[in-house]
Amino acid sequence: MIYLLEDEESIRKLVIYALESQGFRARGFETPAAFREALKQELPELILLDIMLPEENGISILKSLRKDPAAKFVPVIMLTAKNTEYDRVEGLDAGADDYISKPFGMMEMVARVRAVMRRASVKPARSEYRAGILYVSPERHEVKVDGKNVTLTYKEFLLLELFLEHRNLVLTREILLDKIWGLGVERENRTLDVHIHSLRAKLGPAGHYIQTIRGIGYLFSEDQS
Ligand code: CA
């Protein structure tokens, strides 16, 4: 999902149309208030932010996003008619990932969105995963093993999702700890093992899909060798 905050209706429509035609899900907002309200409902994968807005300017919104624990890692591209070097530097200093000056072409905009997403290694959210007897829907927060519902905690769910995104690849302890619990967690921390243990138990007959790679980490594969 991509959010666009832009008060000019014609640009808003054009950008949303261009993004949707390239397979992205996108929502446009006219005012900072509507945008902030939507942020509480769903965190987007990328934000396109105009600078000249009613109520509050885009730079100040960007600064507040960067202080928000939930939204601070969401990539932001500034869209603006102000293209002096000063504004550009101010936007980048405030934490923007890229900058597009108006007027811009839709193909250029889409290309920059793709480039920023690639850099941020944001993958378009998958609507569902199937692996052997396992079914997972991140959208609906649903896990089924052999058609039966399984209830996971939030962290267990994140772990499983990470495994499914990197099927047949070894994920090191460092990567798992960093992605699920954040930086600063020690390698020797037992939290990961405890979660893997309970995740395997809850997955029952699909539990063995999560394989231990001794001394390194874990690997998810539904094909048993
Ligand atoms: Ca504007």
JSON list of C-alpha atoms and ligand atoms in Angstrom, two decimals, residues 6-8 50 52-53 102, ligand 1:
[
{"chain": "A", "resi": 6, "resn": "GLU", "atom": "CA", "xyz": [-1.35, 15.91, -2.02]},
{"chain": "A", "resi": 7, "resn": "ASP", "atom": "CA", "xyz": [-3.93, 18.70, -1.82]},
{"chain": "A", "resi": 8, "resn": "GLU", "atom": "CA", "xyz": [-4.21, 19.20, -5.58]},
{"chain": "A", "resi": 50, "resn": "ASP", "atom": "CA", "xyz": [3.68, 17.04, -1.02]},
{"chain": "A", "resi": 52, "resn": "MET", "atom": "CA", "xyz": [2.92, 22.85, 0.13]},
{"chain": "A", "resi": 53, "resn": "LEU", "atom": "CA", "xyz": [-0.20, 21.71, 1.95]},
{"chain": "A", "resi": 102, "resn": "LYS", "atom": "CA", "xyz": [6.86, 19.15, -10.08]},
{"chain": "B", "resi": 1, "resn": "CA", "atom": "CA", "xyz": [0.32, 21.34, -2.79]}
]
